Amino acid sequence: MTQQIDEAAMRRAIEAKRDGAELGADTWEGIVAGYLRGTIDDAQMSAMLMVSLWRGLSIDETAALTKAMVESGERIEFPAEQIVVDKHSSGGVSDIVSLVVVPLAAACGARVAKLSGRALGHTGGTIDKLDAIPGLRTALSIEEFIAQVERIGCAIAAQSERLVPADKRLYRLRDRTGTVPSIGLITASILSKKIAGGARAFVFDVKCGPAAFMHRREEAEELARELVAVAGRFDRRARALVTDMSEPLGRSVGTGIEVIEARNFLRGELRDMRVREAALRVAGELLALAGIAHPSESAAHALDSGAAYEKLVAMVEAQGSTRAALEGMALPERSVEALATLDGYVNSIDAVEQGNLARAWSTSESTGGIIVGARIGDRVSRGDVLARGFGSRANAEALQRTFTIASEKPDPRPLVYSCHPERSAEGA
Ligand code: URA
């Protein structure tokens, strides 16, 4: 039975955590239940969140909090014989990997069930992007979601209100109290939603750099390790990649404009090399977890044969839209150009600002946003086009200010910094 935590018990728990104690699983369960029931108020919960951020949560505590959060709502159950997989990005700019990889992995025979969120801050949300496809529905019922994965092999749906209601309440409070950047709280937030979503194995893409939630490499590595370790406690297999987010991943920044890039990428019309590397790597890990033979070759073949594009069309149609609607998506007519003001090398790109600009420019036209021409390290001459802004609100000067040019070529950075292997499940 859930331990009842009243105001006095919560005060004792906050004091114990403040003084360095580890709280037990029953206590975490009682805290989450009490907060949802209203016997614990925002003041006490805020104190617990802050002390958890400062003291840190042990793996046992994070697993206990995750379990309590999963149990706060409904869970999706896929048939036991299916190895359903899911991928999750910790949030980036021009991150079209989900739009590419979900149909790509499904085209190779995996079953991919992806629950996604909306944009957080400057980072794009896959659901906002899909909403730009005319007629497409992301509000699928649990039954529709399961049936679609069974029938065509993939679905991307909006996180239902009925799954992990505790996360919504806690995230809002964390946002108001400066307690979002805690490895333990982030792990519990992400994993509780993934576990309730029903998949048996996950690939996490932990972004690292100025435009990611994790700015520092050590923090990103720690989050990656923790996601894999805590997933193991729930008998879920997981791999976590730490990838670079110091510039937009792809060539487009916005919502509908990123769908156009993903569509063109899958059709083989425009293949940015960084997107290709990221997509094939994530797809390869997903396919390996799903038990598909020759994951890398299989993913490359599905991409190059057009099978992955046809799977995207099947998913779009299954979710209420049409091939014609997807293929009819076009850039706004009005565009502006951001030009290089001197000769040199692109030294930095402010992807946070580009994310904010693209968000503003895509409010009136869903395909408004940015197409980035120059990447960090590219040699440019005065007058070269660095990027184009699309939409009635696009502003060349604001876009130009997101680039800095220097005389020295910056050191190259890898796209994938590390990959954390799955650990053996230690029991839930
Ligand atoms: N994304 C989530 O879903 N939760 C967090 O706490 C941070 C990023």
Coordinates of C-alpha atoms and ligand atoms in Angstrom, one line a residue:
M1 CA 0.0 0.0 0.0
T2 CA 1.2 3.5 -0.8
Q3 CA 2.7 5.3 2.2
Q4 CA 0.5 8.3 3.2
I5 CA 2.7 11.4 3.3
D6 CA 1.0 14.3 5.1
E7 CA 2.4 17.8 5.7
A8 CA 4.5 16.7 8.8
A9 CA 5.9 13.6 7.0
M10 CA 6.8 15.7 4.0
R11 CA 8.6 18.2 6.2
R12 CA 10.6 15.3 7.7
A13 CA 11.4 13.9 4.2
I14 CA 12.6 17.3 3.0
E15 CA 14.8 17.7 6.1
A16 CA 16.2 14.2 5.7
K17 CA 17.1 14.8 2.0
R18 CA 18.5 18.2 3.0
D19 CA 20.8 16.5 5.4
G20 CA 22.1 14.0 2.9
A21 CA 19.8 11.0 3.5
E22 CA 18.5 8.8 0.7
L23 CA 14.8 8.5 0.6
G24 CA 13.2 5.0 0.2
A25 CA 10.9 3.9 -2.6
D26 CA 7.8 4.0 -0.4
T27 CA 8.6 7.7 0.4
W28 CA 8.9 8.7 -3.2
E29 CA 5.7 6.8 -4.0
G30 CA 3.9 8.6 -1.2
I31 CA 5.3 12.0 -2.3
V32 CA 4.1 11.7 -5.9
A33 CA 0.7 10.3 -4.8
G34 CA 0.3 13.0 -2.1
Y35 CA 1.2 15.8 -4.5
L36 CA -1.4 14.6 -7.0
R37 CA -4.0 14.2 -4.3
G38 CA -3.3 17.6 -2.9
T39 CA -2.1 16.6 0.6
I40 CA 1.3 18.0 -0.4
D41 CA 1.2 21.6 -1.7
D42 CA 3.5 23.4 -4.2
A43 CA 5.6 25.0 -1.4
Q44 CA 6.7 21.7 0.1
M45 CA 7.1 20.0 -3.4
S46 CA 9.2 23.0 -4.6
A47 CA 11.5 22.5 -1.5
M48 CA 11.8 18.8 -2.3
L49 CA 12.6 19.5 -5.9
M50 CA 15.3 22.1 -5.0
V51 CA 16.9 19.9 -2.3
S52 CA 16.9 17.0 -4.8
L53 CA 18.6 19.2 -7.4
W54 CA 21.3 20.3 -4.8
R55 CA 21.9 16.9 -3.2
G56 CA 21.3 14.8 -6.3
L57 CA 19.3 11.6 -6.5
S58 CA 20.9 8.2 -6.3
I59 CA 20.1 5.7 -9.0
D60 CA 17.8 3.9 -6.5
E61 CA 15.9 7.1 -5.8
T62 CA 15.6 8.0 -9.5
A63 CA 14.2 4.6 -10.3
A64 CA 11.8 4.9 -7.4
L65 CA 10.6 8.3 -8.5
T66 CA 10.3 7.1 -12.1
K67 CA 8.2 4.1 -10.9
A68 CA 5.9 6.4 -8.9
M69 CA 5.5 8.7 -11.9
V70 CA 4.7 5.8 -14.2
E71 CA 2.0 4.6 -11.7
S72 CA 0.4 8.0 -11.6
G73 CA -1.5 7.3 -14.9
E74 CA -2.4 4.8 -17.5
R75 CA 0.2 2.6 -19.4
I76 CA 0.2 1.4 -23.0
E77 CA 0.6 -2.3 -23.4
F78 CA 1.7 -3.8 -26.7
P79 CA 1.3 -7.5 -27.4
A80 CA 4.0 -9.4 -25.4
E81 CA 5.5 -11.0 -28.6
Q82 CA 6.3 -7.6 -30.2
I83 CA 9.6 -5.9 -29.4
V84 CA 8.4 -2.3 -29.8
V85 CA 11.1 0.4 -29.8
D86 CA 11.2 4.1 -29.4
K87 CA 13.7 6.9 -29.7
H88 CA 14.0 10.1 -27.7
S89 CA 15.9 13.3 -28.2
S90 CA 16.7 15.5 -25.2
G91 CA 15.9 18.5 -27.5
G92 CA 17.7 20.3 -30.2
V93 CA 17.5 22.7 -33.1
S94 CA 16.8 21.4 -36.6
D95 CA 16.5 18.0 -35.1
I96 CA 14.7 16.1 -37.9
V97 CA 16.0 12.7 -36.8
S98 CA 12.6 11.4 -35.4
L99 CA 10.8 12.4 -38.7
V100 CA 13.4 10.4 -40.6
V101 CA 14.2 7.5 -38.3
V102 CA 10.7 6.4 -37.3
P103 CA 9.7 5.5 -40.9
L104 CA 13.2 4.4 -41.7
A105 CA 13.3 1.8 -38.9
A106 CA 9.7 0.7 -39.6
A107 CA 10.7 0.2 -43.3
C108 CA 13.4 -2.3 -42.0
G109 CA 10.8 -4.3 -40.1
A110 CA 11.0 -2.7 -36.6
R111 CA 7.9 -1.6 -34.7
V112 CA 8.3 2.0 -33.6
A113 CA 5.9 3.6 -31.2
K114 CA 6.9 7.2 -30.6
L115 CA 5.1 9.5 -28.2
S116 CA 6.4 13.0 -28.6
G117 CA 6.1 16.4 -27.0
R118 CA 5.8 20.0 -28.1
A119 CA 8.6 22.5 -28.3
L120 CA 10.4 23.3 -25.1
G121 CA 12.0 26.8 -25.3
H122 CA 14.0 27.3 -28.4
T123 CA 14.1 23.5 -29.2
G124 CA 11.6 22.1 -31.8
G125 CA 8.9 19.6 -30.9
T126 CA 8.1 16.8 -33.2
I127 CA 4.4 17.2 -32.6
D128 CA 4.5 20.9 -33.7
K129 CA 6.3 19.8 -36.9
L130 CA 3.8 17.1 -37.7
D131 CA 0.9 19.5 -37.1
A132 CA 2.2 21.5 -40.1
I133 CA 1.2 18.6 -42.4
P134 CA -2.4 19.5 -43.5
G135 CA -5.0 17.2 -42.1
L136 CA -2.5 15.1 -40.0
R137 CA -3.8 14.0 -36.5
T138 CA -1.3 13.5 -33.7
A139 CA -4.0 13.1 -31.0
L140 CA -4.4 9.4 -31.4
S141 CA -6.3 7.3 -28.8
I142 CA -4.3 4.6 -27.1
E143 CA -6.2 2.0 -29.1
E144 CA -5.5 3.8 -32.4
F145 CA -1.8 4.1 -31.5
I146 CA -1.4 0.4 -30.8
A147 CA -3.4 -0.6 -33.9
Q148 CA -1.4 1.7 -36.2
V149 CA 1.9 0.3 -34.9
E150 CA 0.6 -3.2 -35.5
R151 CA -0.7 -2.4 -39.0
I152 CA 2.0 -0.3 -40.6
G153 CA 4.9 -0.6 -38.1
C154 CA 5.1 3.0 -36.8
A155 CA 3.2 5.9 -35.3
I156 CA 4.1 9.3 -33.8
A157 CA 1.5 10.6 -31.4
A158 CA 1.2 13.4 -28.9
Q159 CA 1.8 12.5 -25.3
S160 CA -1.7 11.7 -23.9
E161 CA -3.0 13.5 -20.8
R162 CA -3.8 10.1 -19.4
L163 CA -0.1 8.9 -19.3
V164 CA 2.1 10.1 -16.5
P165 CA -0.1 13.1 -15.2
A166 CA 2.6 13.5 -12.5
D167 CA 5.1 14.6 -15.0
K168 CA 3.0 17.5 -16.3
R169 CA 2.4 18.8 -12.8
L170 CA 6.0 18.4 -11.7
Y171 CA 7.5 19.8 -14.9
R172 CA 5.4 23.0 -14.6
L173 CA 6.6 23.4 -11.0
R174 CA 10.2 22.7 -12.0
D175 CA 10.0 25.3 -14.7
R176 CA 8.7 27.9 -12.2
T177 CA 11.3 27.0 -9.5
G178 CA 14.5 26.7 -11.5
T179 CA 14.7 23.0 -10.9
V180 CA 14.6 21.6 -14.4
P181 CA 18.4 21.0 -14.8
S182 CA 18.7 18.0 -12.4
I183 CA 20.0 14.8 -13.9
G184 CA 17.8 12.7 -11.6
L185 CA 14.6 14.7 -12.2
I186 CA 15.2 14.8 -16.0
T187 CA 15.8 11.1 -16.1
A188 CA 12.6 10.3 -14.2
S189 CA 10.7 12.8 -16.4
I190 CA 11.9 11.3 -19.7
L191 CA 11.9 7.6 -18.7
S192 CA 8.5 7.6 -16.9
K193 CA 6.9 8.8 -20.2
K194 CA 8.9 6.3 -22.3
I195 CA 8.0 3.4 -20.0
A196 CA 4.3 4.3 -19.9
G197 CA 4.4 4.6 -23.7
G198 CA 4.8 0.8 -23.8
A199 CA 8.1 0.4 -25.8
R200 CA 10.5 -2.4 -24.6
A201 CA 13.7 -0.7 -25.8
F202 CA 14.9 2.8 -26.3
V203 CA 17.6 4.9 -28.1
F204 CA 18.2 8.2 -26.4
D205 CA 19.9 11.0 -28.3
V206 CA 21.3 13.2 -25.6
K207 CA 22.2 16.6 -27.2
C208 CA 25.2 18.4 -25.9
G209 CA 26.3 22.0 -26.6
P210 CA 25.2 25.6 -26.4
A211 CA 21.8 24.9 -28.0
A212 CA 21.0 21.8 -25.9
F213 CA 19.6 21.5 -22.3
M214 CA 23.0 19.9 -21.4
H215 CA 25.7 22.5 -22.2
R216 CA 28.6 20.6 -20.8
R217 CA 29.9 17.3 -22.1
E218 CA 30.2 15.8 -18.6
E219 CA 26.5 16.5 -17.8
A220 CA 25.4 15.0 -21.1
E221 CA 27.5 11.9 -20.5
E222 CA 26.1 11.6 -17.0
L223 CA 22.5 11.9 -18.2
A224 CA 23.2 9.3 -21.0
R225 CA 24.6 6.8 -18.4
E226 CA 21.7 7.4 -16.0
L227 CA 19.0 6.9 -18.7
V228 CA 20.5 3.6 -19.6
A229 CA 21.0 2.5 -16.0
V230 CA 17.5 3.4 -14.8
A231 CA 15.9 1.9 -18.0
G232 CA 17.6 -1.4 -17.0
R233 CA 15.8 -1.3 -13.6
F234 CA 12.6 -1.6 -15.6
D235 CA 13.8 -4.4 -17.7
R236 CA 14.1 -2.0 -20.7
R237 CA 17.1 -2.3 -23.0
A238 CA 18.5 1.1 -23.9
R239 CA 21.4 2.8 -25.8
A240 CA 22.3 6.4 -25.3
L241 CA 24.2 8.5 -27.8
V242 CA 25.7 11.9 -26.8
T243 CA 25.6 14.1 -29.9
D244 CA 26.7 17.6 -30.8
M245 CA 24.3 20.5 -30.6
S246 CA 26.6 23.5 -31.2
E247 CA 24.9 24.3 -34.5
P248 CA 21.5 23.3 -36.1
L249 CA 21.7 19.6 -36.9
G250 CA 20.0 19.8 -40.3
R251 CA 19.6 22.6 -42.9
S252 CA 16.2 23.9 -41.9
V253 CA 14.9 25.4 -38.7
G254 CA 11.2 25.8 -38.0
T255 CA 8.2 23.4 -38.0
G256 CA 6.8 22.7 -41.5
I257 CA 10.1 23.7 -43.0
E258 CA 11.7 20.8 -41.1
V259 CA 9.0 18.4 -42.4
I260 CA 9.9 19.6 -45.9
E261 CA 13.6 18.8 -45.2
A262 CA 12.8 15.3 -43.8
R263 CA 10.5 14.6 -46.8
N264 CA 13.2 15.7 -49.3
F265 CA 15.8 13.8 -47.4
L266 CA 13.8 10.5 -47.5
R267 CA 13.1 11.1 -51.2
G268 CA 16.8 11.4 -51.8
E269 CA 16.5 15.0 -53.1
L270 CA 18.7 16.7 -50.6
R271 CA 20.8 14.8 -48.1
D272 CA 22.7 16.8 -45.6
M273 CA 25.6 14.7 -44.4
R274 CA 25.2 15.4 -40.7
V275 CA 21.5 14.4 -40.8
R276 CA 22.5 11.3 -42.7
E277 CA 25.1 10.4 -40.1
A278 CA 22.8 11.0 -37.2
A279 CA 19.8 9.2 -38.8
L280 CA 21.7 6.1 -39.8
R281 CA 23.4 5.9 -36.4
V282 CA 20.2 6.2 -34.4
A283 CA 18.3 3.9 -36.8
G284 CA 21.2 1.3 -36.5
E285 CA 21.0 1.3 -32.7
L286 CA 17.2 1.0 -32.8
L287 CA 17.3 -1.9 -35.3
A288 CA 19.9 -3.7 -33.2
L289 CA 17.7 -3.4 -30.1
A290 CA 14.7 -4.6 -32.1
G291 CA 16.7 -7.7 -33.1
I292 CA 16.8 -6.9 -36.9
A293 CA 19.8 -8.5 -38.6
H294 CA 22.5 -6.3 -40.3
P295 CA 21.1 -3.1 -38.8
S296 CA 23.4 -0.6 -40.6
E297 CA 23.1 -2.2 -44.1
S298 CA 19.4 -2.6 -43.6
A299 CA 18.9 1.1 -42.7
A300 CA 21.1 2.3 -45.6
H301 CA 19.2 0.1 -48.0
A302 CA 15.7 1.3 -46.8
L303 CA 16.9 4.9 -47.2
D304 CA 18.4 4.6 -50.6
S305 CA 15.6 2.3 -52.1
G306 CA 12.8 4.8 -51.2
A307 CA 11.2 2.3 -48.8
A308 CA 11.6 4.6 -45.9
Y309 CA 9.9 7.4 -47.8
E310 CA 7.0 5.2 -48.7
K311 CA 6.7 4.3 -45.0
L312 CA 6.5 8.0 -44.1
V313 CA 3.7 8.4 -46.6
A314 CA 1.9 5.4 -45.1
M315 CA 2.2 6.9 -41.6
V316 CA 1.0 10.3 -42.8
E317 CA -2.0 8.6 -44.5
A318 CA -2.7 6.4 -41.4
Q319 CA -2.9 9.6 -39.3
G320 CA -5.5 11.3 -41.5
S321 CA -3.5 13.2 -44.1
T322 CA -2.6 12.3 -47.7
R323 CA 0.5 11.9 -49.9
A324 CA -0.7 15.0 -51.9
A325 CA -0.8 17.1 -48.7
L326 CA 2.7 16.0 -47.8
E327 CA 4.1 16.5 -51.3
G328 CA 2.3 19.8 -51.7
M329 CA 4.1 21.4 -48.7
A330 CA 6.1 24.4 -50.0
L331 CA 8.2 27.2 -48.6
P332 CA 6.6 30.6 -48.3
E333 CA 7.2 32.9 -51.3
R334 CA 8.8 35.7 -49.4
S335 CA 12.4 35.1 -48.4
V336 CA 15.4 37.2 -47.2
E337 CA 19.1 36.5 -47.3
A338 CA 21.7 36.9 -44.5
L339 CA 25.0 37.7 -46.2
A340 CA 28.6 37.4 -44.9
T341 CA 30.0 40.8 -44.1
L342 CA 33.6 39.7 -44.4
D343 CA 35.9 37.0 -45.7
G344 CA 36.8 34.1 -43.3
Y345 CA 35.5 31.0 -41.6
V346 CA 32.1 30.5 -40.0
N347 CA 33.1 30.4 -36.3
S348 CA 29.8 30.0 -34.6
I349 CA 26.1 29.8 -35.3
D350 CA 23.7 30.9 -32.5
A351 CA 21.3 28.0 -32.8
V352 CA 19.3 29.1 -29.8
E353 CA 18.5 32.4 -31.5
Q354 CA 17.8 30.7 -34.8
G355 CA 15.3 28.4 -33.0
N356 CA 13.6 31.5 -31.5
L357 CA 13.5 33.3 -34.8
A358 CA 12.2 30.3 -36.7
R359 CA 9.5 29.8 -34.1
A360 CA 8.3 33.4 -34.5
W361 CA 8.5 33.3 -38.3
S362 CA 6.5 30.1 -38.5
T363 CA 3.5 31.4 -36.5
S364 CA 1.8 33.0 -39.5
E365 CA 3.0 30.6 -42.2
S366 CA 3.6 27.0 -41.0
T367 CA 6.5 26.5 -43.3
G368 CA 8.2 29.8 -42.3
G369 CA 11.7 29.5 -40.8
I370 CA 15.3 29.3 -41.8
I371 CA 17.4 27.4 -44.3
V372 CA 21.0 27.4 -43.2
G373 CA 23.6 27.5 -46.0
A374 CA 26.9 27.8 -44.2
R375 CA 28.1 25.5 -41.4
I376 CA 30.7 26.0 -38.7
G377 CA 34.1 25.7 -40.3
D378 CA 32.9 26.7 -43.9
R379 CA 35.0 29.2 -45.7
V380 CA 32.9 32.2 -46.8
S381 CA 33.6 35.4 -48.8
R382 CA 32.0 38.8 -48.2
G383 CA 28.5 38.8 -49.8
D384 CA 28.0 35.0 -49.7
V385 CA 24.6 33.8 -48.6
L386 CA 24.9 32.4 -45.0
A387 CA 21.3 31.5 -44.6
R388 CA 17.8 32.4 -45.9
G389 CA 14.8 33.4 -43.8
F390 CA 11.3 32.4 -45.1
G391 CA 7.9 34.0 -44.3
S392 CA 6.3 37.4 -44.0
R393 CA 8.1 38.2 -40.7
A394 CA 11.6 37.0 -41.8
N395 CA 14.3 39.5 -41.0
A396 CA 17.7 39.4 -42.7
E397 CA 19.6 41.4 -40.1
A398 CA 18.4 39.3 -37.2
L399 CA 19.4 36.2 -39.1
Q400 CA 22.8 37.6 -40.0
R401 CA 23.5 38.3 -36.3
T402 CA 23.3 34.6 -35.6
F403 CA 26.6 34.0 -37.4
T404 CA 30.1 35.0 -36.4
I405 CA 33.0 34.9 -38.9
A406 CA 36.7 34.7 -37.9
S407 CA 39.9 34.5 -39.8
E408 CA 40.9 31.2 -38.2
K409 CA 39.3 27.9 -39.1
P410 CA 37.7 26.4 -35.9
D411 CA 38.6 22.9 -34.9
P412 CA 36.2 20.3 -36.3
R413 CA 33.8 18.6 -33.9
P414 CA 32.5 15.1 -34.2
L415 CA 28.7 14.7 -34.5
V416 CA 28.5 11.6 -32.2
Y417 CA 30.7 12.0 -29.0
S418 CA 29.9 8.7 -27.4
C419 CA 27.5 5.8 -27.1
H420 CA 26.6 4.2 -23.8
P421 CA 26.0 0.4 -24.1
E422 CA 23.0 -1.2 -22.6
R423 CA 23.4 -2.6 -19.1
S424 CA 21.9 -5.8 -17.9
A425 CA 18.5 -5.3 -16.4
E426 CA 18.7 -5.4 -12.6
G427 CA 15.0 -5.9 -12.1
A428 CA 12.3 -3.2 -11.7
Ligands
URA1 N1 12.6 16.7 -21.4 C1 11.7 16.1 -20.6 O1 10.8 15.4 -21.0 N2 11.8 16.2 -19.2 C2 12.7 17.0 -18.7 O2 12.8 17.1 -17.5 C3 13.7 17.7 -19.5 C4 13.6 17.5 -20.9

